[in-house]
């Protein structure tokens, strides 16, 4: 095992918190950078309170850290550029995942299938949209949980998409009629890779609601999904953990997007697998050998939003074998991710 290191995490949300916990258990020291002095990671690690693009604070974090990592993709790649030699994930991955145009181009070059798409750089490009087909127009940067996108089925929708495209470049994808949304969590150390069981994801209002592990798909499709994730990881020479989100259609699997860090859909790995996505993220960025991951039990992960907090606490009381994780966020706002519950079960109907 690697001797004790100081790991600097840009971002102190729940993903940073769980990264820090894994790092501490492995004997390392953690410093996080986040503008919120009460962020979840502040409960378990030292914190530098500063904005994500504060170059002075980032320089301070880099000077005190052996390795730097990021817990989400909306951090400044330019501010991190002087310290790229300390970022095993690299900034290319960050920039790819921050821009849907770069992402589509990368995925296509990596040899995986994506939905047919066109790049919308000008309003004239949008005029060429074939309204006999359904499309999803997404901003190239900044979108999350359904924000920054418009489903276009008619002229009214097209006008809304025009307002979006008038602000910045966009990507227009042909609408995918999918059977399931799945994701594959994969970790790497630059040369070798460990693939987690395929997850099946159910959403409410474009926010992850439930993850079922393993996904209810055929063995053939599961192997195909894992193979596609491995292609992407190899193309990136991946260090750390990556999530590959996919659509299962009647005929194929299409990659929707990638997230360059541990992901909500991988939370069940904490209890359901012999190593979690956070464990292998830390091992991966430190360049340590990675184990082959084993599924110990089928599991269902239930996302706890602000409006679900009381129900989740009641559920955990009524089901003592459930694993309740609360992130320690002070204010329980509607649709804010406050925690999750993992139940080791094959009862996919379970809910809060």
mmCIF file of C-alpha atoms in Angstrom:
data_model
loop_
_atom_site.group_PDB
_atom_site.id
_atom_site.type_symbol
_atom_site.label_atom_id
_atom_site.label_comp_id
_atom_site.label_asym_id
_atom_site.label_seq_id
_atom_site.Cartn_x
_atom_site.Cartn_y
_atom_site.Cartn_z
ATOM 1 C CA UNK A 1 0.000 0.000 0.000
ATOM 2 C CA UNK A 2 1.043 3.587 -0.625
ATOM 3 C CA UNK A 3 2.549 5.371 2.372
ATOM 4 C CA UNK A 4 0.477 8.161 3.878
ATOM 5 C CA UNK A 5 -0.375 10.903 1.403
ATOM 6 C CA UNK A 6 -2.224 14.188 1.655
ATOM 7 C CA UNK A 7 -5.109 14.212 -0.813
ATOM 8 C CA UNK A 8 -6.635 17.548 -1.822
ATOM 9 C CA UNK A 9 -10.266 17.376 -2.952
ATOM 10 C CA UNK A 10 -11.781 20.250 -4.912
ATOM 11 C CA UNK A 11 -15.404 20.181 -3.801
ATOM 12 C CA UNK A 12 -16.777 19.334 -0.375
ATOM 13 C CA UNK A 13 -20.209 17.901 -1.162
ATOM 14 C CA UNK A 14 -21.378 14.408 -0.320
ATOM 15 C CA UNK A 15 -19.104 12.832 -2.927
ATOM 16 C CA UNK A 16 -16.116 14.652 -1.448
ATOM 17 C CA UNK A 17 -17.244 13.557 2.005
ATOM 18 C CA UNK A 18 -17.376 9.891 1.014
ATOM 19 C CA UNK A 19 -14.077 10.137 -0.883
ATOM 20 C CA UNK A 20 -12.526 11.589 2.263
ATOM 21 C CA UNK A 21 -13.910 8.807 4.464
ATOM 22 C CA UNK A 22 -12.401 6.147 2.197
ATOM 23 C CA UNK A 23 -9.066 7.987 2.082
ATOM 24 C CA UNK A 24 -8.960 8.332 5.873
ATOM 25 C CA UNK A 25 -9.719 4.641 6.349
ATOM 26 C CA UNK A 26 -6.797 3.915 4.020
ATOM 27 C CA UNK A 27 -4.517 5.984 6.255
ATOM 28 C CA UNK A 28 -4.321 9.204 4.275
ATOM 29 C CA UNK A 29 -4.890 12.842 5.193
ATOM 30 C CA UNK A 30 -7.527 14.887 3.367
ATOM 31 C CA UNK A 31 -7.962 18.625 2.754
ATOM 32 C CA UNK A 32 -11.022 19.862 0.876
ATOM 33 C CA UNK A 33 -11.704 23.151 -0.875
ATOM 34 C CA UNK A 34 -15.301 24.370 -0.903
ATOM 35 C CA UNK A 35 -17.003 27.779 -0.535
ATOM 36 C CA UNK A 36 -19.497 26.473 2.034
ATOM 37 C CA UNK A 37 -17.949 26.299 5.539
ATOM 38 C CA UNK A 38 -20.635 23.767 6.503
ATOM 39 C CA UNK A 39 -20.258 21.504 3.477
ATOM 40 C CA UNK A 40 -20.582 17.731 4.092
ATOM 41 C CA UNK A 41 -16.834 17.100 3.743
ATOM 42 C CA UNK A 42 -16.078 19.640 6.490
ATOM 43 C CA UNK A 43 -17.391 17.086 8.990
ATOM 44 C CA UNK A 44 -14.614 14.609 8.225
ATOM 45 C CA UNK A 45 -11.668 16.594 6.830
ATOM 46 C CA UNK A 46 -9.796 19.854 7.065
ATOM 47 C CA UNK A 47 -11.244 22.503 4.777
ATOM 48 C CA UNK A 48 -10.071 25.552 2.887
ATOM 49 C CA UNK A 49 -13.122 27.800 2.505
ATOM 50 C CA UNK A 50 -12.900 29.358 -0.958
ATOM 51 C CA UNK A 51 -14.550 29.419 -4.362
ATOM 52 C CA UNK A 52 -13.660 26.671 -6.824
ATOM 53 C CA UNK A 53 -11.851 29.126 -9.118
ATOM 54 C CA UNK A 54 -9.952 30.950 -6.354
ATOM 55 C CA UNK A 55 -6.421 30.648 -7.708
ATOM 56 C CA UNK A 56 -4.763 31.669 -4.426
ATOM 57 C CA UNK A 57 -6.715 29.042 -2.464
ATOM 58 C CA UNK A 58 -6.072 26.371 -5.103
ATOM 59 C CA UNK A 59 -2.348 27.164 -4.969
ATOM 60 C CA UNK A 60 -2.469 26.746 -1.194
ATOM 61 C CA UNK A 61 -4.299 23.417 -1.518
ATOM 62 C CA UNK A 62 -1.864 22.184 -4.171
ATOM 63 C CA UNK A 63 1.171 23.161 -2.090
ATOM 64 C CA UNK A 64 -0.104 21.103 0.851
ATOM 65 C CA UNK A 65 -1.259 18.085 -1.187
ATOM 66 C CA UNK A 66 0.561 15.172 -2.768
ATOM 67 C CA UNK A 67 -2.383 14.423 -5.042
ATOM 68 C CA UNK A 68 -5.363 16.505 -6.190
ATOM 69 C CA UNK A 69 -8.786 15.230 -7.250
ATOM 70 C CA UNK A 70 -12.204 16.733 -7.951
ATOM 71 C CA UNK A 71 -15.584 15.537 -6.729
ATOM 72 C CA UNK A 72 -17.698 17.065 -9.493
ATOM 73 C CA UNK A 73 -17.121 18.442 -12.960
ATOM 74 C CA UNK A 74 -18.164 22.072 -12.515
ATOM 75 C CA UNK A 75 -14.763 23.194 -11.286
ATOM 76 C CA UNK A 76 -12.393 25.438 -13.206
ATOM 77 C CA UNK A 77 -10.017 23.461 -15.405
ATOM 78 C CA UNK A 78 -8.069 26.642 -16.139
ATOM 79 C CA UNK A 79 -7.550 27.354 -12.425
ATOM 80 C CA UNK A 80 -6.272 23.796 -11.940
ATOM 81 C CA UNK A 81 -4.022 23.800 -15.025
ATOM 82 C CA UNK A 82 -0.791 24.854 -13.222
ATOM 83 C CA UNK A 83 -1.104 21.761 -11.005
ATOM 84 C CA UNK A 84 -2.058 19.161 -13.610
ATOM 85 C CA UNK A 85 0.946 17.030 -12.681
ATOM 86 C CA UNK A 86 -0.753 16.452 -9.303
ATOM 87 C CA UNK A 87 -4.125 15.488 -10.848
ATOM 88 C CA UNK A 88 -4.040 11.819 -11.932
ATOM 89 C CA UNK A 89 -7.535 12.102 -13.442
ATOM 90 C CA UNK A 90 -6.120 14.748 -15.744
ATOM 91 C CA UNK A 91 -7.779 17.879 -17.077
ATOM 92 C CA UNK A 92 -8.641 16.434 -20.500
ATOM 93 C CA UNK A 93 -11.268 14.235 -18.827
ATOM 94 C CA UNK A 94 -12.578 17.243 -16.924
ATOM 95 C CA UNK A 95 -12.859 19.374 -20.053
ATOM 96 C CA UNK A 96 -14.499 16.550 -22.019
ATOM 97 C CA UNK A 97 -17.151 16.036 -19.364
ATOM 98 C CA UNK A 98 -17.802 19.779 -19.023
ATOM 99 C CA UNK A 99 -18.762 20.189 -22.676
ATOM 100 C CA UNK A 100 -21.301 17.987 -24.453
ATOM 101 C CA UNK A 101 -19.771 18.738 -27.842
ATOM 102 C CA UNK A 102 -16.329 17.553 -26.697
ATOM 103 C CA UNK A 103 -17.988 14.596 -24.954
ATOM 104 C CA UNK A 104 -19.866 13.396 -28.049
ATOM 105 C CA UNK A 105 -16.743 13.731 -30.183
ATOM 106 C CA UNK A 106 -14.658 11.805 -27.649
ATOM 107 C CA UNK A 107 -17.209 9.003 -27.225
ATOM 108 C CA UNK A 108 -17.541 8.571 -30.978
ATOM 109 C CA UNK A 109 -13.762 8.407 -31.362
ATOM 110 C CA UNK A 110 -13.558 5.881 -28.497
ATOM 111 C CA UNK A 111 -15.755 3.550 -30.547
ATOM 112 C CA UNK A 112 -18.950 3.514 -28.488
ATOM 113 C CA UNK A 113 -22.428 4.284 -29.797
ATOM 114 C CA UNK A 114 -24.257 7.512 -28.980
ATOM 115 C CA UNK A 115 -27.618 8.882 -30.114
ATOM 116 C CA UNK A 116 -27.469 10.641 -33.511
ATOM 117 C CA UNK A 117 -26.647 14.277 -32.841
ATOM 118 C CA UNK A 118 -25.835 17.602 -34.445
ATOM 119 C CA UNK A 119 -23.884 20.541 -33.063
ATOM 120 C CA UNK A 120 -25.828 23.804 -32.822
ATOM 121 C CA UNK A 121 -23.359 26.688 -32.992
ATOM 122 C CA UNK A 122 -25.721 29.257 -34.487
ATOM 123 C CA UNK A 123 -29.467 29.831 -34.751
ATOM 124 C CA UNK A 124 -29.148 28.944 -38.430
ATOM 125 C CA UNK A 125 -28.051 25.444 -37.390
ATOM 126 C CA UNK A 126 -31.253 25.149 -35.372
ATOM 127 C CA UNK A 127 -33.303 26.054 -38.458
ATOM 128 C CA UNK A 128 -32.178 22.787 -40.037
ATOM 129 C CA UNK A 129 -33.787 20.714 -37.265
ATOM 130 C CA UNK A 130 -36.153 18.109 -38.737
ATOM 131 C CA UNK A 131 -39.359 18.638 -36.758
ATOM 132 C CA UNK A 132 -40.804 15.359 -38.059
ATOM 133 C CA UNK A 133 -38.547 13.768 -35.432
ATOM 134 C CA UNK A 134 -38.356 14.326 -31.679
ATOM 135 C CA UNK A 135 -35.135 15.940 -30.436
ATOM 136 C CA UNK A 136 -33.502 16.975 -27.182
ATOM 137 C CA UNK A 137 -31.575 20.236 -27.410
ATOM 138 C CA UNK A 138 -29.008 20.594 -24.616
ATOM 139 C CA UNK A 139 -26.618 23.382 -23.753
ATOM 140 C CA UNK A 140 -23.013 22.365 -24.393
ATOM 141 C CA UNK A 141 -22.024 23.370 -20.862
ATOM 142 C CA UNK A 142 -23.599 23.802 -17.453
ATOM 143 C CA UNK A 143 -26.597 21.443 -17.591
ATOM 144 C CA UNK A 144 -27.509 19.037 -14.776
ATOM 145 C CA UNK A 145 -30.593 17.154 -13.467
ATOM 146 C CA UNK A 146 -32.598 18.193 -16.530
ATOM 147 C CA UNK A 147 -31.592 21.854 -16.463
ATOM 148 C CA UNK A 148 -30.287 23.384 -19.678
ATOM 149 C CA UNK A 149 -32.260 21.203 -22.065
ATOM 150 C CA UNK A 150 -35.490 21.269 -24.067
ATOM 151 C CA UNK A 151 -37.418 18.399 -25.643
ATOM 152 C CA UNK A 152 -38.458 19.574 -29.103
ATOM 153 C CA UNK A 153 -41.611 18.054 -30.593
ATOM 154 C CA UNK A 154 -43.252 21.092 -32.193
ATOM 155 C CA UNK A 155 -42.758 24.730 -33.158
ATOM 156 C CA UNK A 156 -43.446 25.986 -29.618
ATOM 157 C CA UNK A 157 -40.711 23.731 -28.259
ATOM 158 C CA UNK A 158 -38.433 24.847 -31.098
ATOM 159 C CA UNK A 159 -38.871 28.470 -30.044
ATOM 160 C CA UNK A 160 -37.862 27.551 -26.478
ATOM 161 C CA UNK A 161 -34.831 25.730 -27.872
ATOM 162 C CA UNK A 162 -34.008 28.829 -29.923
ATOM 163 C CA UNK A 163 -33.847 30.885 -26.722
ATOM 164 C CA UNK A 164 -31.437 28.302 -25.301
ATOM 165 C CA UNK A 165 -29.265 28.199 -28.434
ATOM 166 C CA UNK A 166 -29.173 31.992 -28.577
ATOM 167 C CA UNK A 167 -27.179 31.999 -25.328
ATOM 168 C CA UNK A 168 -24.510 29.402 -26.083
ATOM 169 C CA UNK A 169 -23.597 26.449 -28.326
ATOM 170 C CA UNK A 170 -25.827 23.404 -27.947
ATOM 171 C CA UNK A 171 -26.105 19.779 -28.979
ATOM 172 C CA UNK A 172 -29.281 18.438 -30.551
ATOM 173 C CA UNK A 173 -29.799 14.705 -30.050
ATOM 174 C CA UNK A 174 -32.449 12.560 -31.672
ATOM 175 C CA UNK A 175 -34.783 11.513 -28.865
ATOM 176 C CA UNK A 176 -34.005 7.987 -27.686
ATOM 177 C CA UNK A 177 -37.009 5.806 -26.884
ATOM 178 C CA UNK A 178 -35.276 3.700 -24.256
ATOM 179 C CA UNK A 179 -36.371 0.750 -22.156
ATOM 180 C CA UNK A 180 -34.049 1.397 -19.236
ATOM 181 C CA UNK A 181 -31.434 3.838 -18.049
ATOM 182 C CA UNK A 182 -28.327 2.100 -16.753
ATOM 183 C CA UNK A 183 -24.883 3.139 -15.584
ATOM 184 C CA UNK A 184 -21.535 1.468 -15.228
ATOM 185 C CA UNK A 185 -19.081 2.578 -12.565
ATOM 186 C CA UNK A 186 -15.483 1.841 -13.499
ATOM 187 C CA UNK A 187 -12.225 2.643 -11.711
ATOM 188 C CA UNK A 188 -8.686 2.712 -13.042
ATOM 189 C CA UNK A 189 -5.109 3.335 -11.954
ATOM 190 C CA UNK A 190 -3.925 4.435 -15.397
ATOM 191 C CA UNK A 191 -3.179 0.974 -16.733
ATOM 192 C CA UNK A 192 -5.634 -1.491 -15.160
ATOM 193 C CA UNK A 193 -9.357 -1.216 -14.543
ATOM 194 C CA UNK A 194 -12.046 -2.605 -12.238
ATOM 195 C CA UNK A 195 -15.666 -2.637 -13.379
ATOM 196 C CA UNK A 196 -18.573 -2.604 -10.927
ATOM 197 C CA UNK A 197 -21.894 -4.403 -11.498
ATOM 198 C CA UNK A 198 -24.218 -2.617 -13.906
ATOM 199 C CA UNK A 199 -26.758 -0.335 -12.194
ATOM 200 C CA UNK A 200 -30.339 0.300 -13.288
ATOM 201 C CA UNK A 201 -31.488 3.853 -12.593
ATOM 202 C CA UNK A 202 -35.001 5.201 -12.109
ATOM 203 C CA UNK A 203 -35.573 8.966 -12.155
ATOM 204 C CA UNK A 204 -38.281 11.310 -10.934
ATOM 205 C CA UNK A 205 -38.338 14.842 -12.404
ATOM 206 C CA UNK A 206 -34.915 14.222 -13.964
ATOM 207 C CA UNK A 207 -33.376 13.466 -10.538
ATOM 208 C CA UNK A 208 -32.124 9.998 -9.626
ATOM 209 C CA UNK A 209 -34.714 8.335 -7.373
ATOM 210 C CA UNK A 210 -33.714 4.667 -7.172
ATOM 211 C CA UNK A 211 -30.810 2.479 -8.268
ATOM 212 C CA UNK A 212 -31.108 -1.280 -8.592
ATOM 213 C CA UNK A 213 -27.894 -3.314 -8.486
ATOM 214 C CA UNK A 214 -27.447 -5.422 -10.524
ATOM 215 C CA UNK A 215 -29.556 -4.044 -13.347
ATOM 216 C CA UNK A 216 -32.472 -6.169 -14.540
ATOM 217 C CA UNK A 217 -30.993 -6.837 -17.963
ATOM 218 C CA UNK A 218 -29.663 -9.915 -19.722
ATOM 219 C CA UNK A 219 -26.164 -11.202 -19.091
ATOM 220 C CA UNK A 220 -25.345 -10.349 -22.712
ATOM 221 C CA UNK A 221 -26.430 -6.717 -22.327
ATOM 222 C CA UNK A 222 -24.610 -6.404 -19.000
ATOM 223 C CA UNK A 223 -21.382 -7.608 -20.598
ATOM 224 C CA UNK A 224 -21.899 -5.241 -23.520
ATOM 225 C CA UNK A 225 -22.367 -2.299 -21.144
ATOM 226 C CA UNK A 226 -19.276 -3.226 -19.144
ATOM 227 C CA UNK A 227 -17.277 -3.614 -22.379
ATOM 228 C CA UNK A 228 -18.315 -0.128 -23.525
ATOM 229 C CA UNK A 229 -17.288 1.382 -20.194
ATOM 230 C CA UNK A 230 -13.930 -0.391 -20.450
ATOM 231 C CA UNK A 231 -13.351 1.035 -23.946
ATOM 232 C CA UNK A 232 -13.929 4.530 -22.581
ATOM 233 C CA UNK A 233 -11.654 3.972 -19.577
ATOM 234 C CA UNK A 234 -8.882 2.618 -21.799
ATOM 235 C CA UNK A 235 -9.164 5.580 -24.172
ATOM 236 C CA UNK A 236 -8.812 7.911 -21.182
ATOM 237 C CA UNK A 237 -6.078 5.876 -19.445
ATOM 238 C CA UNK A 238 -8.409 6.385 -16.518
ATOM 239 C CA UNK A 239 -7.181 7.086 -13.000
ATOM 240 C CA UNK A 240 -9.889 7.173 -10.345
ATOM 241 C CA UNK A 241 -13.585 6.424 -10.713
ATOM 242 C CA UNK A 242 -15.783 7.226 -13.705
ATOM 243 C CA UNK A 243 -19.519 6.769 -14.277
ATOM 244 C CA UNK A 244 -20.809 5.955 -17.772
ATOM 245 C CA UNK A 245 -24.538 6.588 -18.155
ATOM 246 C CA UNK A 246 -26.317 4.618 -20.884
ATOM 247 C CA UNK A 247 -29.697 3.958 -22.500
ATOM 248 C CA UNK A 248 -30.938 0.437 -23.238
ATOM 249 C CA UNK A 249 -33.145 0.456 -26.355
ATOM 250 C CA UNK A 250 -34.955 -2.313 -28.212
ATOM 251 C CA UNK A 251 -31.907 -2.960 -30.325
ATOM 252 C CA UNK A 252 -28.846 -1.452 -28.693
ATOM 253 C CA UNK A 253 -27.046 0.281 -25.851
ATOM 254 C CA UNK A 254 -26.194 3.950 -26.329
ATOM 255 C CA UNK A 255 -23.887 6.009 -24.142
ATOM 256 C CA UNK A 256 -25.621 9.143 -22.879
ATOM 257 C CA UNK A 257 -22.865 10.882 -20.918
ATOM 258 C CA UNK A 258 -19.917 10.375 -18.603
ATOM 259 C CA UNK A 259 -19.230 11.739 -15.126
ATOM 260 C CA UNK A 260 -15.514 11.943 -14.212
ATOM 261 C CA UNK A 261 -15.881 10.922 -10.548
ATOM 262 C CA UNK A 262 -17.913 8.685 -8.235
ATOM 263 C CA UNK A 263 -21.629 8.944 -8.928
ATOM 264 C CA UNK A 264 -24.941 8.819 -7.080
ATOM 265 C CA UNK A 265 -25.849 5.622 -8.907
ATOM 266 C CA UNK A 266 -22.804 3.920 -7.393
ATOM 267 C CA UNK A 267 -23.636 4.562 -3.728
ATOM 268 C CA UNK A 268 -24.888 1.004 -3.215
ATOM 269 C CA UNK A 269 -21.326 -0.236 -3.754
ATOM 270 C CA UNK A 270 -20.536 0.852 -0.176
ATOM 271 C CA UNK A 271 -22.528 -2.057 1.247
ATOM 272 C CA UNK A 272 -23.279 -4.291 -1.747
ATOM 273 C CA UNK A 273 -19.708 -4.799 -3.005
ATOM 274 C CA UNK A 274 -16.456 -5.828 -1.348
ATOM 275 C CA UNK A 275 -14.953 -2.459 -2.380
ATOM 276 C CA UNK A 276 -16.845 0.790 -2.921
ATOM 277 C CA UNK A 277 -16.532 3.233 -5.794
ATOM 278 C CA UNK A 278 -14.897 5.632 -3.331
ATOM 279 C CA UNK A 279 -12.330 3.070 -2.158
ATOM 280 C CA UNK A 280 -11.223 2.440 -5.730
ATOM 281 C CA UNK A 281 -11.260 6.123 -6.615
ATOM 282 C CA UNK A 282 -8.677 6.760 -3.908
ATOM 283 C CA UNK A 283 -6.622 3.694 -4.797
ATOM 284 C CA UNK A 284 -6.824 4.605 -8.480
ATOM 285 C CA UNK A 285 -5.605 8.190 -8.160
ATOM 286 C CA UNK A 286 -2.741 6.933 -5.984
ATOM 287 C CA UNK A 287 -1.751 4.437 -8.685
ATOM 288 C CA UNK A 288 -2.268 1.415 -6.448
ATOM 289 C CA UNK A 289 -3.170 -2.074 -7.741
ATOM 290 C CA UNK A 290 -6.926 -2.524 -8.065
ATOM 291 C CA UNK A 291 -8.920 -5.609 -7.032
ATOM 292 C CA UNK A 292 -11.577 -7.258 -9.139
ATOM 293 C CA UNK A 293 -14.853 -6.108 -7.581
ATOM 294 C CA UNK A 294 -17.325 -8.694 -6.296
ATOM 295 C CA UNK A 295 -21.040 -8.163 -5.698
ATOM 296 C CA UNK A 296 -21.815 -9.424 -2.187
ATOM 297 C CA UNK A 297 -25.570 -8.912 -2.378
ATOM 298 C CA UNK A 298 -28.218 -7.465 -4.682
ATOM 299 C CA UNK A 299 -29.162 -4.003 -3.457
ATOM 300 C CA UNK A 300 -31.549 -1.111 -3.934
ATOM 301 C CA UNK A 301 -30.427 2.453 -3.275
ATOM 302 C CA UNK A 302 -33.112 5.065 -2.541
ATOM 303 C CA UNK A 303 -32.178 8.735 -2.927
ATOM 304 C CA UNK A 304 -33.241 10.953 -0.029
ATOM 305 C CA UNK A 305 -34.232 14.457 -1.111
ATOM 306 C CA UNK A 306 -35.161 17.315 1.182
ATOM 307 C CA UNK A 307 -38.855 16.454 1.086
ATOM 308 C CA UNK A 308 -38.061 12.776 1.834
ATOM 309 C CA UNK A 309 -35.994 13.274 4.988
ATOM 310 C CA UNK A 310 -38.663 12.370 7.560
ATOM 311 C CA UNK A 311 -39.828 9.392 5.497
ATOM 312 C CA UNK A 312 -36.251 8.121 5.202
ATOM 313 C CA UNK A 313 -35.648 8.338 8.936
ATOM 314 C CA UNK A 314 -38.946 6.533 9.599
ATOM 315 C CA UNK A 315 -38.042 3.893 6.993
ATOM 316 C CA UNK A 316 -34.677 3.254 8.670
ATOM 317 C CA UNK A 317 -36.384 2.893 12.054
ATOM 318 C CA UNK A 318 -38.926 0.414 10.660
ATOM 319 C CA UNK A 319 -36.235 -1.470 8.691
ATOM 320 C CA UNK A 320 -33.200 -1.823 10.981
ATOM 321 C CA UNK A 321 -31.217 -3.691 8.311
ATOM 322 C CA UNK A 322 -31.395 -0.649 5.991
ATOM 323 C CA UNK A 323 -28.280 1.489 5.688
ATOM 324 C CA UNK A 324 -29.144 5.182 6.096
ATOM 325 C CA UNK A 325 -26.538 7.702 4.969
ATOM 326 C CA UNK A 326 -27.206 11.356 5.775
ATOM 327 C CA UNK A 327 -24.804 13.892 4.342
ATOM 328 C CA UNK A 328 -25.083 16.498 7.090
ATOM 329 C CA UNK A 329 -26.431 19.319 4.963
ATOM 330 C CA UNK A 330 -27.885 21.949 7.266
ATOM 331 C CA UNK A 331 -30.951 22.956 5.247
ATOM 332 C CA UNK A 332 -33.344 20.365 3.792
ATOM 333 C CA UNK A 333 -34.516 22.064 0.589
ATOM 334 C CA UNK A 334 -36.950 20.481 -1.846
ATOM 335 C CA UNK A 335 -35.142 18.245 -4.375
ATOM 336 C CA UNK A 336 -31.824 18.767 -2.587
ATOM 337 C CA UNK A 337 -29.880 15.537 -2.131
ATOM 338 C CA UNK A 338 -29.767 15.032 1.642
ATOM 339 C CA UNK A 339 -28.743 11.386 1.807
ATOM 340 C CA UNK A 340 -29.511 7.899 0.595
ATOM 341 C CA UNK A 341 -30.724 4.569 1.920
ATOM 342 C CA UNK A 342 -29.294 1.249 0.743
ATOM 343 C CA UNK A 343 -31.155 -1.996 1.347
ATOM 344 C CA UNK A 344 -29.511 -5.327 0.595
ATOM 345 C CA UNK A 345 -32.414 -6.967 -1.177
ATOM 346 C CA UNK A 346 -33.673 -8.174 -4.537
ATOM 347 C CA UNK A 347 -37.075 -6.571 -3.871
ATOM 348 C CA UNK A 348 -36.929 -3.871 -6.539
ATOM 349 C CA UNK A 349 -40.333 -2.476 -5.533
ATOM 350 C CA UNK A 350 -39.052 -1.222 -2.192
ATOM 351 C CA UNK A 351 -39.505 2.511 -1.590
ATOM 352 C CA UNK A 352 -39.499 5.081 1.212
#
